[in-house]
Short mmCIF file of C-alpha atoms in Angstrom, two decimals:
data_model
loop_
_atom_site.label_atom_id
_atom_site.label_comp_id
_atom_site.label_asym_id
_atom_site.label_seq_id
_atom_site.Cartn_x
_atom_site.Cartn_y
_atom_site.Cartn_z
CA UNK A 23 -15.45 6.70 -10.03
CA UNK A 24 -14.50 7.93 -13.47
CA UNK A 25 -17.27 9.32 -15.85
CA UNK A 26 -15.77 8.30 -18.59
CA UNK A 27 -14.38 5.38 -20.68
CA UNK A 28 -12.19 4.77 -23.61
CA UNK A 29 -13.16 2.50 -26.82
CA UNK A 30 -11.30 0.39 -28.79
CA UNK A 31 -12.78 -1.60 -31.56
CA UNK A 32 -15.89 -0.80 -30.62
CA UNK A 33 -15.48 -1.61 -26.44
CA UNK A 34 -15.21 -0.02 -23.96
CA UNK A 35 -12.53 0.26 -21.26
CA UNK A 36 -11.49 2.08 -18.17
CA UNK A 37 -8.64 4.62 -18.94
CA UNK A 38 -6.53 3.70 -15.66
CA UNK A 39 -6.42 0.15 -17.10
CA UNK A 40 -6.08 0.01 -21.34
CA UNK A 41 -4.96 2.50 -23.17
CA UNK A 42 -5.32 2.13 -26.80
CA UNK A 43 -2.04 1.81 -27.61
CA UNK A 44 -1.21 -1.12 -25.42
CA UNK A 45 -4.25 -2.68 -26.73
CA UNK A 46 -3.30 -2.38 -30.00
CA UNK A 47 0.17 -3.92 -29.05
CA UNK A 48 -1.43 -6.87 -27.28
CA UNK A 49 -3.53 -7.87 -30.65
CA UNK A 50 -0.83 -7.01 -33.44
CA UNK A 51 2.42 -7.53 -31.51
CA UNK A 52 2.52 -9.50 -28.50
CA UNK A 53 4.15 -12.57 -29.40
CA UNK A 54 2.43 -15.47 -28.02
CA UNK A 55 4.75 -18.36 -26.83
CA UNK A 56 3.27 -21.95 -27.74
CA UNK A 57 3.91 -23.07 -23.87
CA UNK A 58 2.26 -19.98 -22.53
CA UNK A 59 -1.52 -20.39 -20.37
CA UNK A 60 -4.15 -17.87 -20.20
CA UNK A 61 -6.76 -17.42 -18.28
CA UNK A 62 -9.76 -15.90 -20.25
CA UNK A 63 -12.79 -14.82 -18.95
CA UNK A 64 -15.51 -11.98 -18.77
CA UNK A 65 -15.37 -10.05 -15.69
CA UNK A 66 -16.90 -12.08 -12.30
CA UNK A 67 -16.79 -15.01 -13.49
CA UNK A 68 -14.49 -16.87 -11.64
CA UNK A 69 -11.62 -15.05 -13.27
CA UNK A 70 -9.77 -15.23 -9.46
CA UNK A 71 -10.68 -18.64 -8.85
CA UNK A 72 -8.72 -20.35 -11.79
CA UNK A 73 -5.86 -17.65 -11.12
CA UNK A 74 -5.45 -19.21 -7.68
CA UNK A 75 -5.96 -23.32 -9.32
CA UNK A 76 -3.33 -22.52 -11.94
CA UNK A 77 -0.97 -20.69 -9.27
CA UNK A 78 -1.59 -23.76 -6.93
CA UNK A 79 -1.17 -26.08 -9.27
CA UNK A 80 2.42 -24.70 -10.45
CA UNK A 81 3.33 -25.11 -6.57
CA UNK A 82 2.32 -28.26 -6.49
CA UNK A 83 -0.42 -27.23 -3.79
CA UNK A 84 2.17 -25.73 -1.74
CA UNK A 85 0.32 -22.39 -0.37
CA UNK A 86 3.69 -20.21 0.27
CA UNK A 87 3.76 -18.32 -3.31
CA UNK A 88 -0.18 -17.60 -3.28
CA UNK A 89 -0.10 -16.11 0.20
CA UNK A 90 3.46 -13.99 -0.46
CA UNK A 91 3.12 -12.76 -4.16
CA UNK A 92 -0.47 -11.14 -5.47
CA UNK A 93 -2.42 -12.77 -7.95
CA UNK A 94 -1.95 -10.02 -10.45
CA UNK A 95 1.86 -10.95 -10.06
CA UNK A 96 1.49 -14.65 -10.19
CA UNK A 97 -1.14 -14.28 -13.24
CA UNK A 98 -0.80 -11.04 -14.63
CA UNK A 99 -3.88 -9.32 -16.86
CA UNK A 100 -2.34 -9.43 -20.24
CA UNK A 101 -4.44 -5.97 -21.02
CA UNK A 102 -3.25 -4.44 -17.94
CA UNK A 103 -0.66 -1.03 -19.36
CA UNK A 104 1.10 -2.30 -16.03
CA UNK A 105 1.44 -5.89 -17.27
CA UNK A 106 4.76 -4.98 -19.67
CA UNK A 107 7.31 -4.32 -17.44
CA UNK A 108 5.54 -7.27 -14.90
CA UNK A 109 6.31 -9.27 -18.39
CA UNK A 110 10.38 -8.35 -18.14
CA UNK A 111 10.56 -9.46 -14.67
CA UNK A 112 8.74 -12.72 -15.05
CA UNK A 113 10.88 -15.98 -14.62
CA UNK A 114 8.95 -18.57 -14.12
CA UNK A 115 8.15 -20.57 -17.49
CA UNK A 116 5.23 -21.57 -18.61
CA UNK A 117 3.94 -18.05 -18.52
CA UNK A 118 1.04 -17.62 -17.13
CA UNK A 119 -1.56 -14.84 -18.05
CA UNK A 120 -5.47 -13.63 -17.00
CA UNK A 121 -7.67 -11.78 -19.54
CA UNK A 122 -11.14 -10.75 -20.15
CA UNK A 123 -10.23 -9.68 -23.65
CA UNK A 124 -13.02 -10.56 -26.77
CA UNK A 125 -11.89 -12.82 -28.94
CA UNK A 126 -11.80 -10.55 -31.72
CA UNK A 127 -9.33 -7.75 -30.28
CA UNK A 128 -7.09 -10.81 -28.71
CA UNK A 129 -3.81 -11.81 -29.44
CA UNK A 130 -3.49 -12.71 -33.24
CA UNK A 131 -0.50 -15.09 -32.64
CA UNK A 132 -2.64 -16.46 -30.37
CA UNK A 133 -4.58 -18.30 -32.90
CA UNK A 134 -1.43 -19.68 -34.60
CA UNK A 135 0.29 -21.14 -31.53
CA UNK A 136 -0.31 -24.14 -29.00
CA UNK A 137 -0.62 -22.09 -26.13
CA UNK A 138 -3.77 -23.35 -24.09
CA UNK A 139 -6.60 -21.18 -22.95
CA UNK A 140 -8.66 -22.53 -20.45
CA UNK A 141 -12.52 -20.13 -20.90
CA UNK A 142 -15.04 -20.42 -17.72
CA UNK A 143 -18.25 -18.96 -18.62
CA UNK A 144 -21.03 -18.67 -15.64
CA UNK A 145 -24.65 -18.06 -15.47
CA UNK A 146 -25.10 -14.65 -17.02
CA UNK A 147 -27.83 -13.40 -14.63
CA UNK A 148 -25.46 -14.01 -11.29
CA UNK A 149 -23.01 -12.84 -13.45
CA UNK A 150 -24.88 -9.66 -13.81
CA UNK A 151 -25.54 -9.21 -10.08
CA UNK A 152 -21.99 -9.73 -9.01
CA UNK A 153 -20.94 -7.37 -11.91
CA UNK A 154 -23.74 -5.08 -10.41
CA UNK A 155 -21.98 -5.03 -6.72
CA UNK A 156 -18.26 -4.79 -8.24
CA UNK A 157 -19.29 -1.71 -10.06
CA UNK A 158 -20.20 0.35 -6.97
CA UNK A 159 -16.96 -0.31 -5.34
CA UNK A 160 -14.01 -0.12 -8.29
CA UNK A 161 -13.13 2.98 -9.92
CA UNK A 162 -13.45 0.70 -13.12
CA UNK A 163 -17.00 1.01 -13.62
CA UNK A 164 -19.41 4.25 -13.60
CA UNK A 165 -21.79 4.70 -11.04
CA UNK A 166 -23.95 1.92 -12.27
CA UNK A 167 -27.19 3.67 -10.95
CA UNK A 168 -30.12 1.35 -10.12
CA UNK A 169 -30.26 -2.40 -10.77
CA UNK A 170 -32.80 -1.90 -13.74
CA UNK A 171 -30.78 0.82 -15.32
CA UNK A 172 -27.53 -1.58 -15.02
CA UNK A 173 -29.40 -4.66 -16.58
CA UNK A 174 -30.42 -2.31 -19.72
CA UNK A 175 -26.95 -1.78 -20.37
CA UNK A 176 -25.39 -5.29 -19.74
CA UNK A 177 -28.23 -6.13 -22.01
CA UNK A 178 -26.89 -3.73 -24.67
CA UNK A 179 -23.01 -4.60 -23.89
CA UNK A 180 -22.72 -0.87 -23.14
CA UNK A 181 -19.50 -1.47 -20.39
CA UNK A 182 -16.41 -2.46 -20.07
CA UNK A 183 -15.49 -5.73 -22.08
CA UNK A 184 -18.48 -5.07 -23.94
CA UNK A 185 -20.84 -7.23 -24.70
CA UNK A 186 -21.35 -10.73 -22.38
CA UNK A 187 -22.82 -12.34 -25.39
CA UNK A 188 -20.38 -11.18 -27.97
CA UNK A 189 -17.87 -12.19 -25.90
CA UNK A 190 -19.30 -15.94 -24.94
CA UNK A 191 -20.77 -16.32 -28.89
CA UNK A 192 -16.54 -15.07 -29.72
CA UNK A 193 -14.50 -18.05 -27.45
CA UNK A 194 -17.22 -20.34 -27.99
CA UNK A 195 -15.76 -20.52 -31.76
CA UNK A 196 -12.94 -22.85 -30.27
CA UNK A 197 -14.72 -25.61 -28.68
CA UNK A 198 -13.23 -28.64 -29.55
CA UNK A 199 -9.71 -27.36 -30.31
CA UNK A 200 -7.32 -29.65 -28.28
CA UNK A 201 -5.57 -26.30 -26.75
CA UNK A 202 -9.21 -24.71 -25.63
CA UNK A 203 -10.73 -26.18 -22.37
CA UNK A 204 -14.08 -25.02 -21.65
CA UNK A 205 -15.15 -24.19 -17.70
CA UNK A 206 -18.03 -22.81 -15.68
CA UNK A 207 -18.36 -21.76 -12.68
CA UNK A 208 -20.81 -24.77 -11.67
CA UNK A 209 -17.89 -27.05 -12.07
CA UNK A 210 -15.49 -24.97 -10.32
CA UNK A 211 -18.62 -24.70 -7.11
CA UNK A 212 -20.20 -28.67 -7.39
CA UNK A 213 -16.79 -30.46 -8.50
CA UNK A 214 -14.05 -28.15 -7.32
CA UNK A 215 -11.59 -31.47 -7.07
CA UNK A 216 -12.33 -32.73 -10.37
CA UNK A 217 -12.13 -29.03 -11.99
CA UNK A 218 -8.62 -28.90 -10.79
CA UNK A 219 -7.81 -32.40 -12.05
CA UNK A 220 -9.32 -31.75 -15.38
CA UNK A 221 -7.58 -28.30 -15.67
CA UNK A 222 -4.40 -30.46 -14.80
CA UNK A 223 -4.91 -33.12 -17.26
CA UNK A 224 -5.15 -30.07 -19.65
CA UNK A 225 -1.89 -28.51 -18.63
CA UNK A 226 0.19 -31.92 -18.93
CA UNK A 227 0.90 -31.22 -15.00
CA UNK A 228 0.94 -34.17 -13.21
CA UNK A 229 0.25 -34.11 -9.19
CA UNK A 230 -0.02 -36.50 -6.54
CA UNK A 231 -3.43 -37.26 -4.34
CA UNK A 232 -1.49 -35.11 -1.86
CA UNK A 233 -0.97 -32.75 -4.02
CA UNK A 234 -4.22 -32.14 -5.57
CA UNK A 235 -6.08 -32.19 -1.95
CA UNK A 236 -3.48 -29.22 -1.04
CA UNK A 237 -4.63 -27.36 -4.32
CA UNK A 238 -8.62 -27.77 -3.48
CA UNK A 239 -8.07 -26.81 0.18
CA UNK A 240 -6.16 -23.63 -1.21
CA UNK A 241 -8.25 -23.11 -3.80
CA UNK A 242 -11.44 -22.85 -1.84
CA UNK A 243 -13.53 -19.75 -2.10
CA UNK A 244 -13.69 -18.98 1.68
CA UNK A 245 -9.61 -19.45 1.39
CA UNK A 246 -9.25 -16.63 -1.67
CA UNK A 247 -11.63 -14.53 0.72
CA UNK A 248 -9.62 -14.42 3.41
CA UNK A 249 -6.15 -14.22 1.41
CA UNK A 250 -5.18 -10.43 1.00
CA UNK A 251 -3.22 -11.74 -2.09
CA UNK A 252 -5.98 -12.89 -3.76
CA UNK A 253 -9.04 -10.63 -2.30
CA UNK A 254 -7.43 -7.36 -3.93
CA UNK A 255 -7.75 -5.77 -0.34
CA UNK A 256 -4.48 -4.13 -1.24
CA UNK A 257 -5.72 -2.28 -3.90
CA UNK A 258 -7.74 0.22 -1.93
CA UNK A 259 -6.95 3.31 -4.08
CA UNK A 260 -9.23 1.37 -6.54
CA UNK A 261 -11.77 -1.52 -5.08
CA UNK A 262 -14.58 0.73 -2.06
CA UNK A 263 -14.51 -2.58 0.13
CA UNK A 264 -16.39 -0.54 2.28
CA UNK A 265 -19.26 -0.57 -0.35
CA UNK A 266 -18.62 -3.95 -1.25
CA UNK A 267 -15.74 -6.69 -0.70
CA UNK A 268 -14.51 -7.99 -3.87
CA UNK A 269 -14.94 -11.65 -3.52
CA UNK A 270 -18.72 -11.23 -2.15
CA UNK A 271 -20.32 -14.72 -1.92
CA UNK A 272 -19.38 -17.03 -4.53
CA UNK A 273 -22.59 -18.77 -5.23
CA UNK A 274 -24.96 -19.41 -8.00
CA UNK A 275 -28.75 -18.54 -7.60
CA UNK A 276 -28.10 -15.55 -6.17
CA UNK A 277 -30.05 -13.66 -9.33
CA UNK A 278 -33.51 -14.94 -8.05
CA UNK A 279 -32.59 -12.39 -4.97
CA UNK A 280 -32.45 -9.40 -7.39
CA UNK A 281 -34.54 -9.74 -10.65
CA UNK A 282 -37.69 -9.53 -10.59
CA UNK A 283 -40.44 -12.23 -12.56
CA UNK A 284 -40.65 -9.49 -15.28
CA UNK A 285 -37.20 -8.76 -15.50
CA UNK A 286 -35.78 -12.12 -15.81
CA UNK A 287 -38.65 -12.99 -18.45
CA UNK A 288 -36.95 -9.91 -20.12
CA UNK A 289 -33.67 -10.95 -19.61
CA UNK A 290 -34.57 -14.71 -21.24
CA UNK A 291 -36.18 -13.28 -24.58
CA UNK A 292 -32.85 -10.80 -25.07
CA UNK A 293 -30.82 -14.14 -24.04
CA UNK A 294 -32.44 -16.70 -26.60
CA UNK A 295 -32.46 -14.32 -29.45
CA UNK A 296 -28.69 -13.85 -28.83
CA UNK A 297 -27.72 -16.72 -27.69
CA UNK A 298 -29.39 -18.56 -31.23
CA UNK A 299 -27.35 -21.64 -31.67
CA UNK A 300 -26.24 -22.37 -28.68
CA UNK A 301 -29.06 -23.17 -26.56
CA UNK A 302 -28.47 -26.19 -23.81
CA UNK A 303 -24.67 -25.73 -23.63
CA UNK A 304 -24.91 -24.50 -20.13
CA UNK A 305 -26.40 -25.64 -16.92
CA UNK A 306 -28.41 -22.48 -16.61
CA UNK A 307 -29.88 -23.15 -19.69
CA UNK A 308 -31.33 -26.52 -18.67
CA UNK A 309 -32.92 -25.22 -15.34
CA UNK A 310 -33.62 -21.43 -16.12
#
């Protein structure tokens, strides 16, 4: 695992995936198509899942092109400093991109275009544990020594992506544009069929009963597991899946394994003083 990371803007990123320079390109220069679909989210939350519903729902449920191409093919990070030349060789139109950029260093002709960008947000203390986990086995992430050190610096925004609650507070500004769509990972877990027909609605994509059934039995999280084009198993010069498989359980609640009473009453007063203003916009928030 690397030592060090690289800032832009003020956040932090892994060297072997940004550079500064391709950054930069991404928020002054990319051009932005109005047809184009991105898939924006902070890291482990559910960022795979909707890469699998949107690739589904292009094949009209039809499993062949999830199980032959990798995700980061079908739905390609637009911060990746691979994702250029994947860019020259894609044919398919709409264009479809992932990215857990902040809204602030994103895409500028982003904000003039009708392209859609569909946000899933999830509870930020699972979050945290998942993130926790991922960051023992990528090269992505230091060492992220023990759980309490970790939770002081997802507190403080002090990795990759930066801060959780920059980067919520940041999208959030969109709400109620008719090219946002706002997710979380509860609906994707309790309402995984009417998640994909809602994202559908959302794309203009019309499918079939048949159809739709195909994409939720595809789309499950015990299916992404076990696909090696979706579980990143063949990235093993950079994901420790002996330490840790990258899809690890998929649930929400898991937290309450991990924090302790103080902790989480720690984690809450940092949470409402950041969150100000948009308290009881999220399931957590109604049963933490």
């Amino acid at each position: 695992m690397s030592d060090e990371y690289i800032s832009y803007k003020g956040i932090l990123f892994h060297p072997l995936a940004c550079e500064p320079t391709h950054l930069s390109f991404v928020e002054n220069e990319f051009q932005v198509l109005d047809d184009d679909v991105f898939n924006l989210t902070y890291p482990k939350t559910g960022t795979t899942w909707i890469m699998e519903i949107l690739s589904l729902i292009r094949s009209k449920g039809d499993p062949t092109w999830t199980k032959t191409v990798p995700n980061w093919n079908r739905v390609p990070w637009l911060e990746n400093v691979e994702t250029p030349e994947i860019i020259i060789s894609m044919s398919l139109k709409p264009r479809h991109f992932t990215s857990h950029l902040a809204k602030k260093i994103f895409c500028h002709s982003f904000f003039s275009s009708k392209a859609k960008a569909i946000y899933t947000v999830r509870d930020p203390k699972d979050l945290l544990v998942s993130l926790y986990y991922f960051s023992k086995m990528t090269i992505y992430f230091k060492d992220p020594g023990t759980f309490e050190e970790f939770l002081e610096l997802f507190l403080k925004g002090d990795m990759p992506y930066g801060s959780w609650f920059d980067h919520v507070r940041g999208w959030m500004e969109l709400r109620g544009q008719s090219n946002f769509l706002l997710l979380t990972y509860d609906d994707l877990q309790q309402d995984l069929r009417g998640t994909v027909v809602k994202i559908c609605k959302f794309l203009g994509k019309e499918l079939d009963d048949q159809a739709i059934n195909l994409v939720v039995e595809h789309a499950t999280f015990e299916n992404m597991k076990n696909n090696k084009m979706s579980n990143f198993s063949l990235l093993d010069d950079r994901f420790d899946l002996n330490m840790s498989p990258f899809m690890r359980k998929g649930i929400s609640g898991d937290w309450k394994n991990h924090f302790t009473v103080a902790q989480s009453e720690h984690f809450d007063r940092v949470y409402r003083e950041k969150m100000k203003g948009l308290a009881g916009c999220f399931p957590w928030d109604k049963t933490d």
